Amino acid sequence: MRGDAAPPWSSASPVLVGANLFTVAPARDEIARLDAATGAVTARRRGGEMGDPRYLLRAGAWLAGVGTDAIVLVPIDGFDHAPLRRVAMPTESKVQGRTVVVNSAEGTRLLVPLADGLAIVDPLTPDEVTKIQLEFSGNAVAVDSHVVVAGKGRIHSYLVWDVAERLLR
């Protein structure tokens, strides 16, 4: 990769929420909310204030701007005026892979791949990030009772401890 070339996992696609479509401008200098039926721009936010996102994700009632160095959240209903909330990412870890949204009984979470593990972010409490150390990092997918991590030519499956403990007994 050279210069500001984006890694393949960071490609952007619009986020459709009801009658609104949210998208990152090609230059990443703004995020726009469009009327999905007409294409008219109904609101804008500067890319810099949203963490210079490479892509957007819907996390429940929140829109997450995911950049190389920051994740910034804004309530979808207050996109054009609500205060932004920056996720308190571990400073010693670099984001490495595509962030995904996980919906569970506990609520919506962001699963953020780090160079040395995973971060779990509750959009309601972005100041409280749970970090899980993993031997191998990569793009992660939560499936039932385990997390599958794929990266650097390897695939690893990590069981939730409650399930692993039952299997070991």
XYZ file of N, CA and C in Angstrom:
507
model
N 0.834 -1.174 0.000
C 0.000 0.000 0.000
C 0.880 1.239 0.000
N 0.483 2.252 -0.745
C 1.275 3.465 -0.770
C 0.387 4.661 -0.454
N 0.997 5.690 0.118
C 0.276 6.924 0.406
C -0.982 6.701 1.220
N -2.079 7.290 0.751
C -3.350 7.222 1.456
C -4.251 6.128 0.866
N -3.647 5.181 0.159
C -4.451 4.103 -0.420
C -5.175 3.361 0.698
N -6.445 3.107 0.480
C -7.264 2.458 1.501
C -7.127 0.947 1.422
N -7.003 0.298 2.576
C -7.011 -1.168 2.557
C -8.372 -1.659 2.083
N -8.427 -2.840 1.472
C -9.689 -3.317 0.902
C -10.836 -3.403 1.898
N -10.554 -3.730 3.165
C -11.628 -3.867 4.153
C -12.256 -2.538 4.550
N -11.675 -1.417 4.114
C -12.211 -0.121 4.536
C -13.105 0.529 3.493
N -13.519 -0.215 2.476
C -14.369 0.370 1.446
C -15.694 0.832 2.057
N -16.186 1.934 1.539
C -17.406 2.539 2.075
C -18.614 2.157 1.232
N -19.739 2.012 1.898
C -21.014 1.857 1.221
C -22.025 2.665 2.018
N -23.054 3.171 1.361
C -24.038 3.991 2.068
C -24.771 3.186 3.144
N -25.275 3.902 4.135
C -26.064 3.301 5.207
C -27.493 3.814 5.051
N -28.427 2.891 4.843
C -29.832 3.238 4.673
C -30.551 3.088 6.002
N -31.207 4.168 6.445
C -31.988 4.156 7.680
C -33.331 4.816 7.361
N -34.368 4.004 7.256
C -35.682 4.546 6.916
C -35.638 5.225 5.560
N -36.038 6.494 5.509
C -36.058 7.248 4.259
C -34.768 8.028 4.032
N -33.749 7.765 4.865
C -32.478 8.495 4.761
C -31.338 7.580 4.357
N -30.428 8.143 3.585
C -29.230 7.445 3.158
C -28.035 8.277 3.614
N -27.126 7.663 4.375
C -25.932 8.344 4.860
C -24.740 7.864 4.050
N -23.885 8.777 3.635
C -22.743 8.401 2.817
C -21.535 9.298 3.086
N -20.353 8.737 2.888
C -19.107 9.484 3.001
C -18.774 9.992 1.606
N -18.430 11.281 1.498
C -18.029 11.853 0.218
C -16.743 11.168 -0.252
N -16.530 11.071 -1.558
C -15.322 10.412 -2.078
C -14.016 10.975 -1.498
N -13.965 12.272 -1.239
C -12.759 12.877 -0.662
C -12.727 12.733 0.860
N -13.750 12.135 1.434
C -13.895 11.923 2.879
C -13.941 13.236 3.667
N -14.259 14.332 3.004
C -14.294 15.614 3.692
C -15.654 15.929 4.294
N -16.662 15.116 3.963
C -17.975 15.305 4.576
C -18.778 14.019 4.546
N -19.757 13.982 5.463
C -20.735 12.904 5.509
C -22.061 13.573 5.201
N -22.811 12.998 4.301
C -24.079 13.605 3.895
C -25.237 12.671 4.220
N -26.356 13.290 4.586
C -27.616 12.564 4.727
C -28.463 12.943 3.519
N -28.883 11.941 2.769
C -29.671 12.161 1.569
C -31.075 11.622 1.762
N -32.029 12.239 1.086
C -33.366 11.671 1.008
C -33.262 10.492 0.062
N -33.590 9.311 0.531
C -33.402 8.099 -0.265
C -34.264 8.082 -1.520
N -35.404 8.760 -1.498
C -36.301 8.759 -2.656
C -35.869 9.746 -3.731
N -35.366 10.916 -3.309
C -35.060 11.969 -4.288
C -33.565 12.189 -4.502
N -32.747 11.768 -3.546
C -31.311 12.020 -3.643
C -30.902 13.398 -3.148
N -31.872 14.173 -2.682
C -31.568 15.519 -2.193
C -30.768 15.446 -0.893
N -29.757 16.295 -0.765
C -28.970 16.371 0.461
C -29.810 17.094 1.506
N -30.042 16.440 2.656
C -30.858 17.043 3.713
C -30.020 17.509 4.901
N -28.784 17.035 5.008
C -27.895 17.488 6.088
C -26.471 17.046 5.770
N -25.516 17.773 6.370
C -24.098 17.445 6.191
C -23.365 17.611 7.510
N -22.297 16.820 7.670
C -21.339 17.001 8.773
C -19.955 16.967 8.146
N -19.045 17.746 8.702
C -17.662 17.735 8.212
C -16.995 16.405 8.548
N -16.222 15.889 7.619
C -15.530 14.627 7.830
C -14.575 14.685 9.003
N -13.887 15.807 9.166
C -12.927 15.947 10.261
C -13.565 15.810 11.628
N -14.762 16.355 11.803
C -15.411 16.244 13.112
C -15.947 14.834 13.364
N -16.109 14.055 12.299
C -16.568 12.669 12.433
C -15.398 11.685 12.424
N -14.172 12.171 12.616
C -13.012 11.285 12.712
C -12.431 10.882 11.369
N -12.697 11.681 10.321
C -12.228 11.353 8.965
C -12.553 9.912 8.601
N -13.834 9.558 8.631
C -14.188 8.153 8.443
C -13.907 7.630 7.043
N -13.475 6.399 7.000
C -13.339 5.682 5.728
C -14.685 5.044 5.375
N -15.465 4.678 6.427
C -16.777 4.093 6.185
C -17.688 4.367 7.371
N -18.987 4.131 7.167
C -20.018 4.349 8.181
C -20.684 3.021 8.522
N -21.150 2.935 9.760
C -21.915 1.768 10.204
C -23.115 2.247 11.008
N -24.216 1.517 10.909
C -25.351 1.768 11.792
C -25.202 0.843 12.988
N -25.197 1.435 14.175
C -25.108 0.677 15.424
C -26.326 1.043 16.264
N -27.433 0.362 16.008
C -28.676 0.690 16.700
C -29.148 2.074 16.287
N -29.308 2.958 17.273
C -29.772 4.321 17.016
C -28.628 5.270 16.685
N -27.417 4.732 16.508
C -26.220 5.536 16.285
C -25.640 5.321 14.901
N -25.039 6.377 14.361
C -24.249 6.281 13.147
C -22.794 6.372 13.590
N -21.987 5.392 13.191
C -20.576 5.367 13.567
C -19.732 5.704 12.348
N -18.877 6.707 12.496
C -17.885 7.030 11.481
C -16.604 6.327 11.882
N -16.129 5.399 11.053
C -14.955 4.596 11.388
C -13.783 5.045 10.525
N -12.774 5.612 11.181
C -11.574 6.047 10.492
C -10.395 5.190 10.887
N -9.227 5.523 10.387
C -8.041 4.733 10.709
C -7.575 4.960 12.140
N -7.881 6.138 12.698
C -7.426 6.464 14.046
C -8.538 6.764 15.031
N -9.793 6.773 14.571
C -10.880 7.164 15.469
C -12.194 6.545 15.023
N -13.073 6.366 16.012
C -14.466 6.006 15.758
C -15.294 7.070 16.465
N -16.181 7.708 15.713
C -17.008 8.784 16.250
C -18.473 8.426 16.032
N -19.268 8.634 17.073
C -20.693 8.282 17.056
C -21.560 9.532 17.091
N -22.678 9.478 16.374
C -23.679 10.537 16.427
C -25.053 9.854 16.380
N -26.010 10.344 17.180
C -27.358 9.759 17.096
C -27.929 9.977 15.693
N -28.503 8.951 15.122
C -29.052 9.064 13.770
C -30.115 10.155 13.711
N -30.983 10.211 14.728
C -32.057 11.214 14.724
C -31.539 12.641 14.875
N -30.318 12.814 15.362
C -29.757 14.152 15.533
C -28.520 14.364 14.687
N -28.451 13.676 13.557
C -27.251 13.696 12.730
C -26.722 15.108 12.465
N -27.604 16.039 12.158
C -27.151 17.373 11.751
C -26.831 18.319 12.909
N -27.181 17.950 14.153
C -26.976 18.912 15.242
C -26.501 18.314 16.577
N -26.663 17.022 16.753
C -26.351 16.408 18.053
C -24.846 16.410 18.319
N -24.457 16.469 19.593
C -23.028 16.379 19.930
C -22.469 15.021 19.506
N -21.227 15.039 19.089
C -20.545 13.824 18.670
C -19.886 13.160 19.873
N -19.754 11.842 19.820
C -19.108 11.097 20.907
C -17.967 10.282 20.317
N -16.753 10.578 20.738
C -15.573 9.864 20.270
C -15.344 8.644 21.157
N -15.128 7.484 20.522
C -14.859 6.248 21.250
C -13.455 6.324 21.834
N -13.339 5.957 23.102
C -12.045 5.995 23.800
C -11.262 4.727 23.472
N -10.658 4.705 22.289
C -9.892 3.530 21.863
C -8.597 3.428 22.653
N -8.146 2.188 22.937
C -6.880 2.014 23.656
C -5.739 2.654 22.863
N -4.994 3.540 23.490
C -3.939 4.276 22.785
C -2.777 3.392 22.370
N -2.568 2.300 23.076
C -1.445 1.419 22.745
C -1.772 0.462 21.604
N -3.004 0.451 21.121
C -3.427 -0.479 20.077
C -3.872 0.271 18.835
N -3.541 -0.273 17.684
C -3.939 0.310 16.416
C -5.085 -0.502 15.822
N -6.077 0.202 15.278
C -7.185 -0.475 14.606
C -6.619 -1.165 13.370
N -6.960 -2.436 13.226
C -6.416 -3.226 12.128
C -7.467 -4.192 11.624
N -8.288 -3.748 10.702
C -9.356 -4.575 10.162
C -10.664 -3.805 10.158
N -11.708 -4.450 9.694
C -13.003 -3.787 9.570
C -13.819 -3.958 10.845
N -14.304 -2.854 11.363
C -15.205 -2.860 12.511
C -16.553 -3.410 12.053
N -17.173 -4.222 12.897
C -18.479 -4.792 12.567
C -19.454 -4.519 13.713
N -20.735 -4.561 13.393
C -21.796 -4.372 14.379
C -22.307 -5.742 14.797
N -22.438 -5.930 16.113
C -22.960 -7.176 16.669
C -24.211 -6.838 17.474
N -25.307 -7.501 17.160
C -26.550 -7.327 17.912
C -26.754 -8.572 18.764
N -26.885 -8.366 20.071
C -27.052 -9.497 20.985
C -28.114 -9.160 22.018
N -28.337 -10.084 22.934
C -29.309 -9.852 24.005
C -28.907 -8.662 24.872
N -27.614 -8.401 24.961
C -27.113 -7.271 25.763
C -27.238 -5.946 25.028
N -27.539 -5.981 23.732
C -27.671 -4.755 22.954
C -26.695 -4.723 21.786
N -26.624 -3.576 21.153
C -25.749 -3.388 20.001
C -24.336 -3.062 20.455
N -23.356 -3.692 19.828
C -21.947 -3.443 20.134
C -21.163 -3.313 18.835
N -20.065 -2.573 18.908
C -19.098 -2.530 17.819
C -17.960 -3.460 18.189
N -17.556 -4.299 17.276
C -16.435 -5.202 17.458
C -15.303 -4.652 16.598
N -14.263 -4.140 17.263
C -13.191 -3.423 16.582
C -11.911 -4.264 16.607
N -11.427 -4.705 15.450
C -10.182 -5.475 15.429
C -8.978 -4.563 15.670
N -8.128 -4.993 16.576
C -6.908 -4.245 16.907
C -5.699 -5.085 16.521
N -4.556 -4.473 16.462
C -3.328 -5.195 16.122
C -3.044 -6.312 17.118
N -3.529 -6.168 18.355
C -3.240 -7.164 19.394
C -4.495 -7.734 20.051
N -5.637 -7.672 19.378
C -6.848 -8.235 19.956
C -8.099 -7.612 19.381
N -9.107 -7.493 20.231
C -10.387 -6.913 19.843
C -10.828 -5.907 20.894
N -11.513 -4.876 20.452
C -12.164 -3.939 21.365
C -13.664 -4.094 21.174
N -14.397 -4.060 22.280
C -15.858 -4.132 22.236
C -16.381 -2.802 22.749
N -17.215 -2.170 21.930
C -17.704 -0.830 22.245
C -19.232 -0.833 22.297
N -19.777 -0.362 23.401
C -21.211 -0.131 23.523
C -21.438 1.323 23.100
N -22.205 1.584 22.029
C -22.417 2.963 21.592
C -23.009 3.870 22.672
N -23.692 3.290 23.659
C -24.267 4.098 24.734
C -23.205 4.568 25.724
N -22.092 3.841 25.806
C -21.012 4.194 26.735
C -19.659 4.113 26.019
N -19.406 5.013 25.060
C -18.178 4.924 24.262
C -16.897 5.226 25.043
N -17.028 5.706 26.282
C -15.846 5.956 27.115
C -15.361 4.681 27.803
N -16.180 3.630 27.780
C -15.844 2.370 28.442
C -15.650 1.290 27.381
N -14.420 1.114 26.942
C -14.099 0.142 25.907
C -13.501 -1.104 26.559
N -14.038 -2.265 26.216
C -13.499 -3.528 26.711
C -12.501 -4.037 25.686
N -11.296 -4.321 26.135
C -10.272 -4.834 25.233
C -9.990 -6.288 25.586
N -9.954 -7.129 24.557
C -9.656 -8.542 24.716
C -8.374 -8.841 23.950
N -7.359 -9.297 24.663
C -6.091 -9.658 24.035
C -6.272 -10.966 23.273
N -5.770 -11.026 22.047
C -5.799 -12.247 21.254
C -4.401 -12.510 20.711
N -4.103 -13.782 20.540
C -2.797 -14.156 20.004
C -2.657 -13.718 18.546
N -3.763 -13.776 17.788
C -3.755 -13.407 16.380
C -4.838 -12.367 16.135
N -4.567 -11.418 15.267
C -5.560 -10.393 14.970
C -6.022 -10.521 13.522
N -7.059 -9.782 13.192
C -7.601 -9.786 11.842
C -9.050 -9.336 11.874
N -9.735 -9.520 10.768
C -11.145 -9.181 10.697
C -11.942 -10.204 11.493
N -12.896 -9.716 12.264
C -13.637 -10.584 13.183
C -15.113 -10.644 12.822
N -15.687 -11.812 13.075
C -17.121 -12.015 12.900
C -17.625 -12.763 14.128
N -18.675 -12.247 14.751
C -19.282 -12.928 15.897
C -20.340 -13.887 15.374
N -20.205 -15.158 15.744
C -21.133 -16.194 15.298
C -21.566 -16.993 16.521
N -22.853 -16.956 16.843
C -23.401 -17.678 17.984
C -22.528 -17.486 19.228
N -21.818 -18.541 19.628
C -21.082 -18.492 20.891
C -19.575 -18.336 20.707
N -19.154 -17.896 19.540
C -17.723 -17.697 19.342
C -17.458 -16.558 18.359
N -16.198 -16.144 18.323
C -15.750 -15.112 17.402
C -14.749 -15.755 16.459
N -14.935 -15.547 15.167
C -14.006 -16.038 14.157
C -13.165 -14.849 13.698
N -11.842 -15.029 13.744
C -10.910 -13.974 13.351
C -10.087 -14.484 12.179
N -10.114 -13.744 11.072
C -9.361 -14.129 9.878
C -8.361 -13.037 9.543
N -7.094 -13.437 9.379
C -6.068 -12.478 9.013
C -4.723 -13.144 8.817
N -3.913 -12.549 7.964
C -2.551 -13.027 7.697
C -2.512 -14.512 7.363
N -3.436 -14.955 6.512
C -3.442 -16.333 6.059
C -3.912 -17.349 7.079
N -4.522 -16.901 8.174
C -4.987 -17.807 9.227
C -6.419 -17.482 9.620
N -7.102 -18.504 10.090
C -8.439 -18.317 10.651
C -8.435 -18.959 12.032
N -8.904 -18.191 13.031
C -8.963 -18.684 14.407
C -10.379 -18.499 14.926
N -10.806 -19.449 15.748
C -12.115 -19.376 16.381
C -11.907 -19.315 17.887
N -12.536 -18.328 18.514
C -12.434 -18.158 19.962
C -13.812 -18.342 20.557
N -13.950 -19.353 21.428
C -15.225 -19.625 22.085
C -15.461 -18.674 23.249
N -16.720 -18.358 23.498
C -17.096 -17.640 24.700
C -16.765 -18.558 25.882
N -16.208 -18.008 26.966
C -15.716 -18.843 28.058
C -16.789 -19.759 28.629
N -18.009 -19.290 28.797
C -19.068 -20.140 29.355
C -19.263 -21.402 28.514
N -19.209 -21.260 27.201
C -19.378 -22.398 26.300
C -18.149 -23.304 26.365
N -16.971 -22.715 26.329
C -15.733 -23.495 26.380
C -15.671 -24.295 27.670
N -16.056 -23.690 28.785
C -16.019 -24.377 30.067
C -16.957 -25.579 30.073
N -18.150 -25.427 29.513
C -19.094 -26.543 29.434
C -18.527 -27.681 28.581
N -17.864 -27.345 27.493
C -17.282 -28.376 26.619
C -16.127 -29.101 27.312
N -15.430 -28.427 28.170
C -14.288 -29.037 28.852
C -14.706 -29.946 29.998
N -15.901 -29.825 30.481
C -16.358 -30.640 31.623
C -16.797 -32.005 31.204
